[in-house]
XYZ file of C-alpha atoms in Angstrom:
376
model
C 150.088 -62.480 108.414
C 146.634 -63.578 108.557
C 144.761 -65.698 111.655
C 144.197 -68.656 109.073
C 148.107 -68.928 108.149
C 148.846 -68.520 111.620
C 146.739 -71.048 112.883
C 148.137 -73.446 110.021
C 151.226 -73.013 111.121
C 151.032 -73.739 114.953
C 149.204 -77.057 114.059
C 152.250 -77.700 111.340
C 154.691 -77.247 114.804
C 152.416 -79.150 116.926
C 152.032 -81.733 114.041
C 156.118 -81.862 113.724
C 156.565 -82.178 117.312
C 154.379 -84.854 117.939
C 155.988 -86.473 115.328
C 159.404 -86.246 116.937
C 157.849 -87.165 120.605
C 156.703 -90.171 118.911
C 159.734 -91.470 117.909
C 161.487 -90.480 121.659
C 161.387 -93.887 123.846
C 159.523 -93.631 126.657
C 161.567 -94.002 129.502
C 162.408 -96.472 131.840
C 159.561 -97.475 134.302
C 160.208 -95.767 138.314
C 158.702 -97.422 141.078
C 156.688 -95.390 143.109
C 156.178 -96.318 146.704
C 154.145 -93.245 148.514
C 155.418 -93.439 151.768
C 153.214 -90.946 153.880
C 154.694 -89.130 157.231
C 152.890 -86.651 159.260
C 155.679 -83.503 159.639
C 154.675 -80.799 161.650
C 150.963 -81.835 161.727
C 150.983 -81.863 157.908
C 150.925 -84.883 155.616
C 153.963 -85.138 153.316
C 153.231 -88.039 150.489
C 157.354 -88.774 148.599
C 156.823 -91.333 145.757
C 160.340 -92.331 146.175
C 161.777 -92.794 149.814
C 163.547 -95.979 148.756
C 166.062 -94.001 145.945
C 167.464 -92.561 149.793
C 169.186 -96.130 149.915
C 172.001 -95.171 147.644
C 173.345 -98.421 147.860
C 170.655 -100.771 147.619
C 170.572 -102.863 144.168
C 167.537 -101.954 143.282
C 168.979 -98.149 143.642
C 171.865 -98.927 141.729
C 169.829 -100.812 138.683
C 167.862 -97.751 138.496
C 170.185 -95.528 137.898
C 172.088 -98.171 135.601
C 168.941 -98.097 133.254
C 168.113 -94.555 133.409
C 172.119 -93.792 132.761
C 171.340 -96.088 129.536
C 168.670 -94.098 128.486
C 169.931 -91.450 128.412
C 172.905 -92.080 126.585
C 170.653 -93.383 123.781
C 169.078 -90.493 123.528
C 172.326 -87.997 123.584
C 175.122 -90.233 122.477
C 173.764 -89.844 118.523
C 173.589 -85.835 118.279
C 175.538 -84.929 115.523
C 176.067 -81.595 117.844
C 177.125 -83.417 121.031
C 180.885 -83.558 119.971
C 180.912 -79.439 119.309
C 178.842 -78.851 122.687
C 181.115 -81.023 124.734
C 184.087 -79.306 123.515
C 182.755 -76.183 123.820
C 181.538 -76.635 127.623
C 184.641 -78.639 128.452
C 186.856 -74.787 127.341
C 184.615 -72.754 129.343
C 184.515 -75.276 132.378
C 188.739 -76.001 132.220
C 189.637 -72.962 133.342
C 192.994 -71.976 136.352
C 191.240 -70.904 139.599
C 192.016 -70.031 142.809
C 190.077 -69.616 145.895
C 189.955 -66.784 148.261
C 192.834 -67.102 150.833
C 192.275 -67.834 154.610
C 195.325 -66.302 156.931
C 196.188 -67.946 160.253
C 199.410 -66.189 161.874
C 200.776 -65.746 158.372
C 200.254 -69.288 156.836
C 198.050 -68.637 153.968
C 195.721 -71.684 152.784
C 194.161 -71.654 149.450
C 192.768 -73.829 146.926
C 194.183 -73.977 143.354
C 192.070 -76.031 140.714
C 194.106 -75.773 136.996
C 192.376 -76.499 134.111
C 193.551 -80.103 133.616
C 192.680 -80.779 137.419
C 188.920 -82.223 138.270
C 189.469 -81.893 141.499
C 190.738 -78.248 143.573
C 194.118 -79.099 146.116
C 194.580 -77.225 148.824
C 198.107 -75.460 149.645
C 199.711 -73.569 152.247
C 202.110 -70.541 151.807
C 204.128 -69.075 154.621
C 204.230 -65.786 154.204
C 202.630 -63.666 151.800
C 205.584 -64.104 149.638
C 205.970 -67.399 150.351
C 206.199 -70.138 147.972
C 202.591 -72.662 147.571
C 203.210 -76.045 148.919
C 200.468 -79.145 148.127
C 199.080 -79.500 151.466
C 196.193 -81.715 150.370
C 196.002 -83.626 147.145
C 192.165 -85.007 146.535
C 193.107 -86.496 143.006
C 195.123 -89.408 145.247
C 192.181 -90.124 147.635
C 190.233 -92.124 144.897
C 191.087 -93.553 141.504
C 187.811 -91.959 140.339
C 188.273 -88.253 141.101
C 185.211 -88.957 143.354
C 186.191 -87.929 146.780
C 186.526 -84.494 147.667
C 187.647 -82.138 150.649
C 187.029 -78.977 152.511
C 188.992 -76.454 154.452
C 186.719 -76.224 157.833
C 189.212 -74.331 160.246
C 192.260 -73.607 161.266
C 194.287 -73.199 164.772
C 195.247 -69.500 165.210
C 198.817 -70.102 164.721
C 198.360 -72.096 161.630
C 199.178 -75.869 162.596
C 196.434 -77.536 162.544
C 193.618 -77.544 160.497
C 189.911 -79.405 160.145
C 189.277 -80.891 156.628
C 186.437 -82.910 155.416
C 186.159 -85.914 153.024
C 183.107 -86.537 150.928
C 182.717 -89.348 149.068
C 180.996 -89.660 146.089
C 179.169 -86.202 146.338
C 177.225 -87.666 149.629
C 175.773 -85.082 152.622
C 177.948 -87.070 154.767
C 181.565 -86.186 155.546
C 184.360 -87.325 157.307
C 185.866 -85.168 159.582
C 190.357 -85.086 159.900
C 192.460 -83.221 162.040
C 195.533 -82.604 160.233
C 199.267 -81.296 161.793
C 200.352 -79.125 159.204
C 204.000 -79.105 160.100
C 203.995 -83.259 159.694
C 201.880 -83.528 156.856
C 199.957 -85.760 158.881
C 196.027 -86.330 160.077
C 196.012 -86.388 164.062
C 192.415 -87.140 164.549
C 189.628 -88.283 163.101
C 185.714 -88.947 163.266
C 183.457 -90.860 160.867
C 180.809 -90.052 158.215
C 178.009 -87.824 159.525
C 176.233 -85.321 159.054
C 178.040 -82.266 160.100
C 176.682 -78.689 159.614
C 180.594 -76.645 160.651
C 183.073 -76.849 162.755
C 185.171 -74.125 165.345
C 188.428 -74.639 166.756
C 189.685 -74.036 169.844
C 192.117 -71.147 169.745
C 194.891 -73.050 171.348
C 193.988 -76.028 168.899
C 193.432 -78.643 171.949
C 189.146 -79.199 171.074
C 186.923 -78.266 168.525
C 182.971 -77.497 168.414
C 180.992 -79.479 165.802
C 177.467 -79.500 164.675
C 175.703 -82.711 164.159
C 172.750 -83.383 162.812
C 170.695 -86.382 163.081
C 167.161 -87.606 161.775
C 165.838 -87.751 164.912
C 166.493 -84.985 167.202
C 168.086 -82.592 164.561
C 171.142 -80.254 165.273
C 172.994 -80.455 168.196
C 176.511 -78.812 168.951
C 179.108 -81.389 170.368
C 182.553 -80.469 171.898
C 185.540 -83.177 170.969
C 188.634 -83.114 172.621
C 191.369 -83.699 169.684
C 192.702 -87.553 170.358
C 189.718 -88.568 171.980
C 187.241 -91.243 171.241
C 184.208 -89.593 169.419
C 182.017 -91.206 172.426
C 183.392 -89.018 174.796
C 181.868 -85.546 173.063
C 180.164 -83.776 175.322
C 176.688 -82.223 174.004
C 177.030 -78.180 174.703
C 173.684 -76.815 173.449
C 170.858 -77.770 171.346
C 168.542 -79.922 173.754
C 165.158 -79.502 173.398
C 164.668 -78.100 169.691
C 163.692 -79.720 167.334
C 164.604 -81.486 163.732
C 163.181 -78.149 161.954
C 166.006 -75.837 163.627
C 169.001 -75.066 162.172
C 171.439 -74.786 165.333
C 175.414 -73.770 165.515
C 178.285 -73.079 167.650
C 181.159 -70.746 166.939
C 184.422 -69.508 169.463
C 185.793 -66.109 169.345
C 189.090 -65.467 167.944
C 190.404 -64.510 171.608
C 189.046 -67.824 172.854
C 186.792 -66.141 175.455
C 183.257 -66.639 173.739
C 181.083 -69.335 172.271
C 178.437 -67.645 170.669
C 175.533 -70.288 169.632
C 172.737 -69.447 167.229
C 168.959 -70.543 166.576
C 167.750 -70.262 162.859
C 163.717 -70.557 162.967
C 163.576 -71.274 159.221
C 163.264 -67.887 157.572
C 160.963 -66.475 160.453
C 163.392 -65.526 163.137
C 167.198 -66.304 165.323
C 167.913 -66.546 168.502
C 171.218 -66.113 169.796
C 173.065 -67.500 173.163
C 176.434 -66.817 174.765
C 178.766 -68.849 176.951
C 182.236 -68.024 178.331
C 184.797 -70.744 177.554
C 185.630 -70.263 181.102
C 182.615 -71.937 182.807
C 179.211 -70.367 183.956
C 175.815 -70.450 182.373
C 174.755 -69.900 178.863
C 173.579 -66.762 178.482
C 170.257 -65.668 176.412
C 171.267 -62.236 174.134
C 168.029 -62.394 172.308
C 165.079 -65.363 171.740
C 161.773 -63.344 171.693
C 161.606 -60.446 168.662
C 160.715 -62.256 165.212
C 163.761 -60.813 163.606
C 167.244 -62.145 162.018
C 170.198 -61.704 164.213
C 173.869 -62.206 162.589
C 177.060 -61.297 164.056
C 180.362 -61.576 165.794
C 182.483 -60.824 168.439
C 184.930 -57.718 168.610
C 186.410 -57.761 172.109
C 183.822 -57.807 174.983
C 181.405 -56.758 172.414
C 179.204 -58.211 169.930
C 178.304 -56.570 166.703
C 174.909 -57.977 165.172
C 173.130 -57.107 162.046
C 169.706 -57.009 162.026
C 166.340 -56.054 160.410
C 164.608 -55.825 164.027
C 162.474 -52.397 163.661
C 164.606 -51.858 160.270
C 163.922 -54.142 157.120
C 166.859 -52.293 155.090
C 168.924 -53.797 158.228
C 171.202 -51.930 160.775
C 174.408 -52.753 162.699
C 174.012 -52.662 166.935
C 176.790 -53.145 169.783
C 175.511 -55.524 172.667
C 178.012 -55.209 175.571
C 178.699 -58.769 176.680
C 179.201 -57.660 180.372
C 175.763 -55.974 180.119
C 173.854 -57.128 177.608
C 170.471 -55.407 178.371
C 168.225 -54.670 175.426
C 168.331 -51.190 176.894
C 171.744 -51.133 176.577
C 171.783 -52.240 172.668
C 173.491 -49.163 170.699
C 172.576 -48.639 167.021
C 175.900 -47.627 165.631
C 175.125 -47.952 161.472
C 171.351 -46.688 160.845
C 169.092 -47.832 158.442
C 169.269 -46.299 155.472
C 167.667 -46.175 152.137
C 170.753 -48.825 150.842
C 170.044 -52.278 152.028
C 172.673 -53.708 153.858
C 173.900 -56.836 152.566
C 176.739 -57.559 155.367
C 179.374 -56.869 157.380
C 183.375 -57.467 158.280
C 185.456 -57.074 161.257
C 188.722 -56.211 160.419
C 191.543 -54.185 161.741
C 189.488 -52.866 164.738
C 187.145 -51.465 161.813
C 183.883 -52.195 160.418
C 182.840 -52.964 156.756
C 179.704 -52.769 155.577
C 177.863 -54.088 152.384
C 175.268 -52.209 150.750
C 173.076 -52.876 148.171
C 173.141 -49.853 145.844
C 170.931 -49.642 142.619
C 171.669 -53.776 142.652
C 175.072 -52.795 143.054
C 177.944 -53.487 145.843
C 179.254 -50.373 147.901
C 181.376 -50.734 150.855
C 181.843 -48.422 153.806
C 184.032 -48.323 156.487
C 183.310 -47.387 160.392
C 184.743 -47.631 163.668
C 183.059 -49.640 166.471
C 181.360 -46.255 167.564
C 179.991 -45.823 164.188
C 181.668 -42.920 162.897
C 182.319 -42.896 158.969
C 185.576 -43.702 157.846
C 185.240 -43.470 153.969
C 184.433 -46.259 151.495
C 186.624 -49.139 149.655
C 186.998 -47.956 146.028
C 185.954 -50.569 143.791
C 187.450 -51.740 140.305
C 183.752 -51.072 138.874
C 179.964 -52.063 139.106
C 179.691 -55.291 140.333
C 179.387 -57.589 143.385
């Protein structure tokens, strides 16, 4: 093909498409308002701070006209119908989440294809029959109002749920006896980044984030006013740290952690008993990410090893000194890790690939999970 029929035809396309731009609408006009705030000594200019007012009318006649819009653009394709359909076979498909085992009560979500919404259920027993625990499709005529599974006592009675509305940040928060059916507590729409139940069920640990001061982790006593949370850690960072609070499954530890953005974590201990918080680590710029198995705490990390490794910190004597590397770094990334059984299960990331091997808490190898195939 020569360089003059080649040329001919890119200004034919660019000829045709201007053609067909010309005949698009133009869209609806967008205020812009440029608020400017200085955020971490930098200047941060966002045309449209007053969209954040969801229900404001001149929010909601915004989207009313660019909803119109749109719909005169897409409602006339003679290929909508056959897209639509299409998407809407692929989309209405039976799932089922994951189960998550307290004492042998099994919750799990089930979404069928005719469903919008996914409804929680409990099964006793593995065995056992699934029972609606949660029905979303009843909490709004809409289908707009969702929920979460956020924990769960350890012997299965109670459980923390969220309810968003309308696809908002903001949740409610509901304690629910699962025995009755019935919601025991409840606190209002916030912003709340997890939650960690007591093992007895009596309290729970939340994290709340505000605007101003950021993350903070609150403890609530269950049937209390909200008012009466105590704040447990948090004071003094600020908005640009991403800060949580999680309890052991023996009910011994609270184990609180310190994201620096990508950079770095810190991490902080605390008996449930009483006594001081307790630094484990808050000065290498590396991740930290763990959990509790007995007295001990197993963290990965990429501290002196960017394919990651797995230590032991003693939390009776938590030296640095004392850490133990029990899985070296290898040439396999690691890509996590599970406690289960008294064991320890490790992720790798092998030629983009899952592989996972099994240790004991002293690091010795115990063989590898056979897989159905290549995959994640």
């Amino acid at each position: 093909m020569s360089l003059h029929y080649k040329t001919a035809s890119l200004l034919f396309a660019m000829l045709m498409l201007s053609s067909v731009q010309a005949q698009v609408p133009k869209p609806p006009a967008s205020k812009v308002d440029n608020v400017r705030e200085v955020i971490h000594g930098v200047e941060i200019t966002d045309p449209y701070r007053w969209l954040e007012d969801q229900e404001s009318p001149e929010t909601r006649a915004w989207i009313d006209e660019q909803n119109k819009y749109t719909h005169s653009l897409l409602d006339g394709l003679p290929m909508r119908p056959q897209i639509q359909k299409r998407l809407s076979e692929l989309l209405r498909v039976d799932s089922v989440s994951t189960p998550f085992e307290q004492d042998g009560r099994y919750f799990l979500f089930k979404k069928r294809a005719a469903d919008d919404l996914s409804i929680l259920y409990v099964r006793q027993g593995l065995n056992g029959t699934d029972e609606v625990l949660i029905d979303p499709h009843t909490l709004s005529a809409d289908h707009t109002t969702d929920i979460g599974l956020l924990d769960a006592s350890n012997d299965g009675k109670l459980i923390i749920y969220s309810v968003r509305r309308g696809g908002q940040d903001e949740t409610e928060l509901r304690v629910m006896d699962v025995d009755k059916r019935k919601d025991v507590d409840q606190m209002p729409n916030a912003l709340y980044r997890g939650v960690s139940l007591k093992p007895d069920g009596s309290g729970f640990y939340y994290n709340l984030q505000r605007r101003a001061t950021g993350l903070r982790v609150f403890y609530h006593a269950i049937g209390t006013e909200q008012s009466k949370d105590v704040e447990v850690f948090g004071k003094g960072y600020g908005p640009d740290k991403w800060i949580g609070g999680s309890v052991s499954e023996d009910g011994k530890y609270l184990l609180f952690g310190v994201q620096h953005g990508w950079a770095k974590d810190e991490l902080y201990l605390q008996k449930l008993s009483g006594g001081p918080i307790q630094t484990i680590v808050n000065d290498i710029d590396a991740h930290f990410d763990g959990w509790f198995a007995g007295d001990r705490l197993v963290l990965q990390t990429d501290w002196q090893a960017p394919n990651q490794r797995i230590i032991v910190v003693d939390i009776n004597n938590p030296a640095r000194e004392k850490w133990v590397t029990i899985v070296p770094e290898g040439p396999d990334a690691i890509a996590g890790f599970s406690l289960v059984g008294g064991k320890l299960f490790v992720s790798y990331l092998h030629n983009v690939t899952s592989q996972i091997k099994i240790f004991n808490l002293d690091g010795k190898a115990l063989g590898e999970v056979t897989l159905p195939g290549l995959g994640a």
